[in-house]
Amino acid sequence: MRIETIYRYPVKGLTAEAMEEVTLTPGETLPHDRRFALAQGDSPFDAAAPAWLPKRNFACLMVNARLALAHSAFDGRTGELAIRTPGAPPFLGDTRSPEGRAAIAAHLAAFMGEEARGTPRFVEAPGHSFSDVAKKVVSIIGLSSLHALEQATGTTLDPLRFRANVYVSGGSPWAEFDWIGREILLGQARLRIVKRIVRCPATEVNPATGERDAEPPRWLRQHFGHADLGVYAEVIAGGRIAAGDALQLHDDDAP
């Protein structure tokens, strides 16, 4: 199997950013992945004492399909976040200052309209990941599994619906489910597969249009008896990964 594409998602719920290569660090996510989030006004998230909270506490595609139309780009060197939303001029905010974070929150809240609860806050907490799970993980999808779902339903599904970090080709459908508890070599890094990814209504949203035009969770249950696609992995030994690199099980030589 081989890596086809790599993505990070600096702001929970916002745009995927493609990467040709990245260096993984033990116990960490991809650099800047899910680093920021828009906490809804009624969210108890405390940046001074960060703790994992369910995604409904934040702006997310599961609830806020409109976010798919907010195109963002994060510059990790300057801390600047660029956002483009339909009908509005380009916006540039500074994630490193209170004033900049407040401006980003106000811009996104205005775009969300009635879906913004109270006064949302643009938040980060050093060392904290706004992942859908409490562990710091890298998400991996086998494209063979996605193609099996497409064939079963007669549809074409943009892989970005599933917001994974790493998409790999080769292998048989659902092979990644057999890796739970095992270690893999991914490029120069070593990871342990810890959990299957249960799919939620966020995958119903077309990333190009913001419309709910598909039902992957229902289709997975209907055709395969589960609602899972992809796996979460923890980085055990760091190293560089890049498009074209191999993925193989660490405890044998299986391709």
PDB file of C-alpha atoms in Angstrom, residues 6-161:
ATOM      1  CA  ILE A   6      -1.862  13.884   3.070  1.00  0.00           C
ATOM      2  CA  TYR A   7      -4.026  16.589   4.633  1.00  0.00           C
ATOM      3  CA  ARG A   8      -4.120  18.680   7.759  1.00  0.00           C
ATOM      4  CA  TYR A   9      -7.096  20.631   9.117  1.00  0.00           C
ATOM      5  CA  PRO A  10      -5.774  23.574  11.164  1.00  0.00           C
ATOM      6  CA  VAL A  11      -9.265  24.756  12.175  1.00  0.00           C
ATOM      7  CA  LYS A  12     -11.816  22.170  13.223  1.00  0.00           C
ATOM      8  CA  GLY A  13     -14.564  22.047  10.591  1.00  0.00           C
ATOM      9  CA  LEU A  14     -12.766  24.225   8.045  1.00  0.00           C
ATOM     10  CA  THR A  15     -10.726  23.549   4.924  1.00  0.00           C
ATOM     11  CA  ALA A  16      -8.379  20.637   4.335  1.00  0.00           C
ATOM     12  CA  GLU A  17      -4.835  21.682   3.451  1.00  0.00           C
ATOM     13  CA  ALA A  18      -2.885  19.307   1.207  1.00  0.00           C
ATOM     14  CA  MET A  19       0.704  18.468   2.114  1.00  0.00           C
ATOM     15  CA  GLU A  20       3.358  16.777  -0.017  1.00  0.00           C
ATOM     16  CA  GLU A  21       5.271  15.666   3.053  1.00  0.00           C
ATOM     17  CA  VAL A  22       5.299  16.133   6.812  1.00  0.00           C
ATOM     18  CA  THR A  23       7.339  14.985   9.789  1.00  0.00           C
ATOM     19  CA  LEU A  24       5.404  13.083  12.453  1.00  0.00           C
ATOM     20  CA  THR A  25       6.323  13.337  16.139  1.00  0.00           C
ATOM     21  CA  PRO A  26       5.654  10.582  18.712  1.00  0.00           C
ATOM     22  CA  GLY A  27       2.402  11.119  20.565  1.00  0.00           C
ATOM     23  CA  GLU A  28       1.335  14.032  18.390  1.00  0.00           C
ATOM     24  CA  THR A  29      -1.011  14.833  15.526  1.00  0.00           C
ATOM     25  CA  LEU A  30       0.181  16.213  12.210  1.00  0.00           C
ATOM     26  CA  PRO A  31       1.668  19.657  12.903  1.00  0.00           C
ATOM     27  CA  HIS A  32      -1.159  22.210  13.334  1.00  0.00           C
ATOM     28  CA  ASP A  33      -3.860  19.599  12.727  1.00  0.00           C
ATOM     29  CA  ARG A  34      -7.067  20.553  14.618  1.00  0.00           C
ATOM     30  CA  ARG A  35      -5.046  23.211  16.434  1.00  0.00           C
ATOM     31  CA  PHE A  36      -7.907  25.733  16.476  1.00  0.00           C
ATOM     32  CA  ALA A  37     -11.668  25.605  16.850  1.00  0.00           C
ATOM     33  CA  LEU A  38     -14.623  27.950  16.993  1.00  0.00           C
ATOM     34  CA  ALA A  39     -16.165  27.265  20.398  1.00  0.00           C
ATOM     35  CA  GLN A  40     -19.880  27.985  20.447  1.00  0.00           C
ATOM     36  CA  GLY A  41     -21.022  30.570  22.958  1.00  0.00           C
ATOM     37  CA  ASP A  42     -22.493  27.916  25.245  1.00  0.00           C
ATOM     38  CA  SER A  43     -19.393  25.706  25.133  1.00  0.00           C
ATOM     39  CA  PRO A  44     -17.625  25.194  28.483  1.00  0.00           C
ATOM     40  CA  PHE A  45     -14.217  24.841  26.829  1.00  0.00           C
ATOM     41  CA  ASP A  46     -11.535  26.513  28.968  1.00  0.00           C
ATOM     42  CA  ALA A  47      -8.256  27.247  27.188  1.00  0.00           C
ATOM     43  CA  ALA A  48      -6.517  27.558  30.574  1.00  0.00           C
ATOM     44  CA  ALA A  49      -7.546  24.012  31.510  1.00  0.00           C
ATOM     45  CA  PRO A  50      -8.219  22.277  28.177  1.00  0.00           C
ATOM     46  CA  ALA A  51     -10.169  19.048  28.188  1.00  0.00           C
ATOM     47  CA  TRP A  52     -11.696  17.033  25.380  1.00  0.00           C
ATOM     48  CA  LEU A  53     -15.318  17.896  24.604  1.00  0.00           C
ATOM     49  CA  PRO A  54     -17.810  16.448  22.091  1.00  0.00           C
ATOM     50  CA  LYS A  55     -17.802  18.138  18.695  1.00  0.00           C
ATOM     51  CA  ARG A  56     -21.192  19.811  19.195  1.00  0.00           C
ATOM     52  CA  ASN A  57     -19.429  22.266  21.510  1.00  0.00           C
ATOM     53  CA  PHE A  58     -17.664  23.651  18.452  1.00  0.00           C
ATOM     54  CA  ALA A  59     -18.578  24.726  14.949  1.00  0.00           C
ATOM     55  CA  CYS A  60     -18.465  21.476  12.979  1.00  0.00           C
ATOM     56  CA  LEU A  61     -19.776  20.046   9.728  1.00  0.00           C
ATOM     57  CA  MET A  62     -21.941  17.515  11.542  1.00  0.00           C
ATOM     58  CA  VAL A  63     -24.194  20.404  12.612  1.00  0.00           C
ATOM     59  CA  ASN A  64     -23.003  23.344  10.499  1.00  0.00           C
ATOM     60  CA  ALA A  65     -22.904  22.199   6.871  1.00  0.00           C
ATOM     61  CA  ARG A  66     -22.445  25.809   5.732  1.00  0.00           C
ATOM     62  CA  LEU A  67     -18.870  25.713   7.063  1.00  0.00           C
ATOM     63  CA  ALA A  68     -17.867  23.693   4.000  1.00  0.00           C
ATOM     64  CA  LEU A  69     -18.072  26.948   2.031  1.00  0.00           C
ATOM     65  CA  ALA A  70     -15.628  28.760   4.336  1.00  0.00           C
ATOM     66  CA  HIS A  71     -12.270  28.250   2.640  1.00  0.00           C
ATOM     67  CA  SER A  72      -9.320  28.826   4.940  1.00  0.00           C
ATOM     68  CA  ALA A  73      -5.527  28.689   4.811  1.00  0.00           C
ATOM     69  CA  PHE A  74      -3.225  28.824   7.832  1.00  0.00           C
ATOM     70  CA  ASP A  75       0.372  30.055   7.795  1.00  0.00           C
ATOM     71  CA  GLY A  76       2.197  28.362  10.657  1.00  0.00           C
ATOM     72  CA  ARG A  77       5.139  30.765  10.392  1.00  0.00           C
ATOM     73  CA  THR A  78       3.169  33.990  10.796  1.00  0.00           C
ATOM     74  CA  GLY A  79       0.084  32.684  12.594  1.00  0.00           C
ATOM     75  CA  GLU A  80      -2.156  34.301  10.000  1.00  0.00           C
ATOM     76  CA  LEU A  81      -5.415  32.655   8.995  1.00  0.00           C
ATOM     77  CA  ALA A  82      -6.947  33.589   5.648  1.00  0.00           C
ATOM     78  CA  ILE A  83     -10.676  32.943   5.150  1.00  0.00           C
ATOM     79  CA  ARG A  84     -12.828  33.300   2.046  1.00  0.00           C
ATOM     80  CA  THR A  85     -16.595  33.041   2.347  1.00  0.00           C
ATOM     81  CA  PRO A  86     -19.210  33.516  -0.389  1.00  0.00           C
ATOM     82  CA  GLY A  87     -20.231  37.112  -0.879  1.00  0.00           C
ATOM     83  CA  ALA A  88     -17.615  38.575   1.466  1.00  0.00           C
ATOM     84  CA  PRO A  89     -14.184  40.084   0.819  1.00  0.00           C
ATOM     85  CA  PRO A  90     -11.136  38.003   1.753  1.00  0.00           C
ATOM     86  CA  PHE A  91     -10.396  38.059   5.479  1.00  0.00           C
ATOM     87  CA  LEU A  92      -7.000  37.799   7.185  1.00  0.00           C
ATOM     88  CA  GLY A  93      -6.784  37.297  10.937  1.00  0.00           C
ATOM     89  CA  ASP A  94      -3.940  36.949  13.423  1.00  0.00           C
ATOM     90  CA  THR A  95      -4.340  33.801  15.516  1.00  0.00           C
ATOM     91  CA  ARG A  96      -1.594  34.938  17.908  1.00  0.00           C
ATOM     92  CA  SER A  97      -3.307  37.982  19.412  1.00  0.00           C
ATOM     93  CA  PRO A  98      -6.526  38.292  21.426  1.00  0.00           C
ATOM     94  CA  GLU A  99      -7.742  40.958  19.030  1.00  0.00           C
ATOM     95  CA  GLY A 100      -7.005  38.786  16.023  1.00  0.00           C
ATOM     96  CA  ARG A 101      -8.773  35.763  17.506  1.00  0.00           C
ATOM     97  CA  ALA A 102     -11.787  37.905  18.365  1.00  0.00           C
ATOM     98  CA  ALA A 103     -11.901  39.202  14.779  1.00  0.00           C
ATOM     99  CA  ILE A 104     -11.712  35.647  13.402  1.00  0.00           C
ATOM    100  CA  ALA A 105     -14.532  34.546  15.707  1.00  0.00           C
ATOM    101  CA  ALA A 106     -16.698  37.496  14.686  1.00  0.00           C
ATOM    102  CA  HIS A 107     -16.079  36.831  10.981  1.00  0.00           C
ATOM    103  CA  LEU A 108     -16.979  33.145  11.227  1.00  0.00           C
ATOM    104  CA  ALA A 109     -19.988  33.827  13.476  1.00  0.00           C
ATOM    105  CA  ALA A 110     -21.346  36.341  10.971  1.00  0.00           C
ATOM    106  CA  PHE A 111     -21.014  33.753   8.215  1.00  0.00           C
ATOM    107  CA  MET A 112     -22.749  31.067  10.297  1.00  0.00           C
ATOM    108  CA  GLY A 113     -25.667  33.343  11.101  1.00  0.00           C
ATOM    109  CA  GLU A 114     -28.327  31.671  13.244  1.00  0.00           C
ATOM    110  CA  GLU A 115     -26.176  28.569  13.630  1.00  0.00           C
ATOM    111  CA  ALA A 116     -23.759  30.548  15.811  1.00  0.00           C
ATOM    112  CA  ARG A 117     -24.874  30.036  19.406  1.00  0.00           C
ATOM    113  CA  GLY A 118     -24.310  33.011  21.690  1.00  0.00           C
ATOM    114  CA  THR A 119     -20.938  34.672  21.145  1.00  0.00           C
ATOM    115  CA  PRO A 120     -18.513  32.098  19.703  1.00  0.00           C
ATOM    116  CA  ARG A 121     -14.811  32.180  20.607  1.00  0.00           C
ATOM    117  CA  PHE A 122     -11.885  31.253  18.365  1.00  0.00           C
ATOM    118  CA  VAL A 123      -9.816  29.076  20.664  1.00  0.00           C
ATOM    119  CA  GLU A 124      -6.586  27.158  20.960  1.00  0.00           C
ATOM    120  CA  ALA A 125      -4.668  25.679  23.879  1.00  0.00           C
ATOM    121  CA  PRO A 126      -0.996  24.726  23.503  1.00  0.00           C
ATOM    122  CA  GLY A 127      -0.668  20.973  23.269  1.00  0.00           C
ATOM    123  CA  HIS A 128      -4.416  20.396  22.855  1.00  0.00           C
ATOM    124  CA  SER A 129      -6.018  18.841  19.777  1.00  0.00           C
ATOM    125  CA  PHE A 130      -9.643  19.500  18.841  1.00  0.00           C
ATOM    126  CA  SER A 131      -9.990  16.001  17.462  1.00  0.00           C
ATOM    127  CA  ASP A 132     -13.175  13.973  17.512  1.00  0.00           C
ATOM    128  CA  VAL A 133     -11.410  11.603  19.936  1.00  0.00           C
ATOM    129  CA  ALA A 134      -9.506  12.342  23.119  1.00  0.00           C
ATOM    130  CA  LYS A 135      -6.223  10.811  21.959  1.00  0.00           C
ATOM    131  CA  LYS A 136      -3.809  12.639  19.687  1.00  0.00           C
ATOM    132  CA  VAL A 137      -4.110  10.629  16.515  1.00  0.00           C
ATOM    133  CA  VAL A 138      -3.469  10.446  12.795  1.00  0.00           C
ATOM    134  CA  SER A 139      -6.465   9.295  10.750  1.00  0.00           C
ATOM    135  CA  ILE A 140      -5.941   6.914   7.837  1.00  0.00           C
ATOM    136  CA  ILE A 141      -8.372   5.786   5.138  1.00  0.00           C
ATOM    137  CA  GLY A 142      -7.822   2.936   2.718  1.00  0.00           C
ATOM    138  CA  LEU A 143      -9.161   4.118  -0.624  1.00  0.00           C
ATOM    139  CA  SER A 144     -10.124   0.514  -1.442  1.00  0.00           C
ATOM    140  CA  SER A 145     -12.671   0.693   1.375  1.00  0.00           C
ATOM    141  CA  LEU A 146     -14.051   3.976   0.070  1.00  0.00           C
ATOM    142  CA  HIS A 147     -14.300   2.516  -3.435  1.00  0.00           C
ATOM    143  CA  ALA A 148     -16.205  -0.484  -2.016  1.00  0.00           C
ATOM    144  CA  LEU A 149     -18.751   1.921  -0.540  1.00  0.00           C
ATOM    145  CA  GLU A 150     -19.019   3.776  -3.845  1.00  0.00           C
ATOM    146  CA  GLN A 151     -19.561   0.548  -5.767  1.00  0.00           C
ATOM    147  CA  ALA A 152     -22.197  -0.665  -3.322  1.00  0.00           C
ATOM    148  CA  THR A 153     -24.171   2.584  -3.606  1.00  0.00           C
ATOM    149  CA  GLY A 154     -23.505   3.546  -7.224  1.00  0.00           C
ATOM    150  CA  THR A 155     -22.179   6.947  -6.141  1.00  0.00           C
ATOM    151  CA  THR A 156     -18.951   8.896  -6.344  1.00  0.00           C
ATOM    152  CA  LEU A 157     -17.816  10.309  -3.016  1.00  0.00           C
ATOM    153  CA  ASP A 158     -15.151  12.968  -2.604  1.00  0.00           C
ATOM    154  CA  PRO A 159     -12.614  11.494  -0.138  1.00  0.00           C
ATOM    155  CA  LEU A 160     -12.483  14.867   1.614  1.00  0.00           C
ATOM    156  CA  ARG A 161     -15.956  14.206   3.001  1.00  0.00           C
TER     157      ARG A 161
END
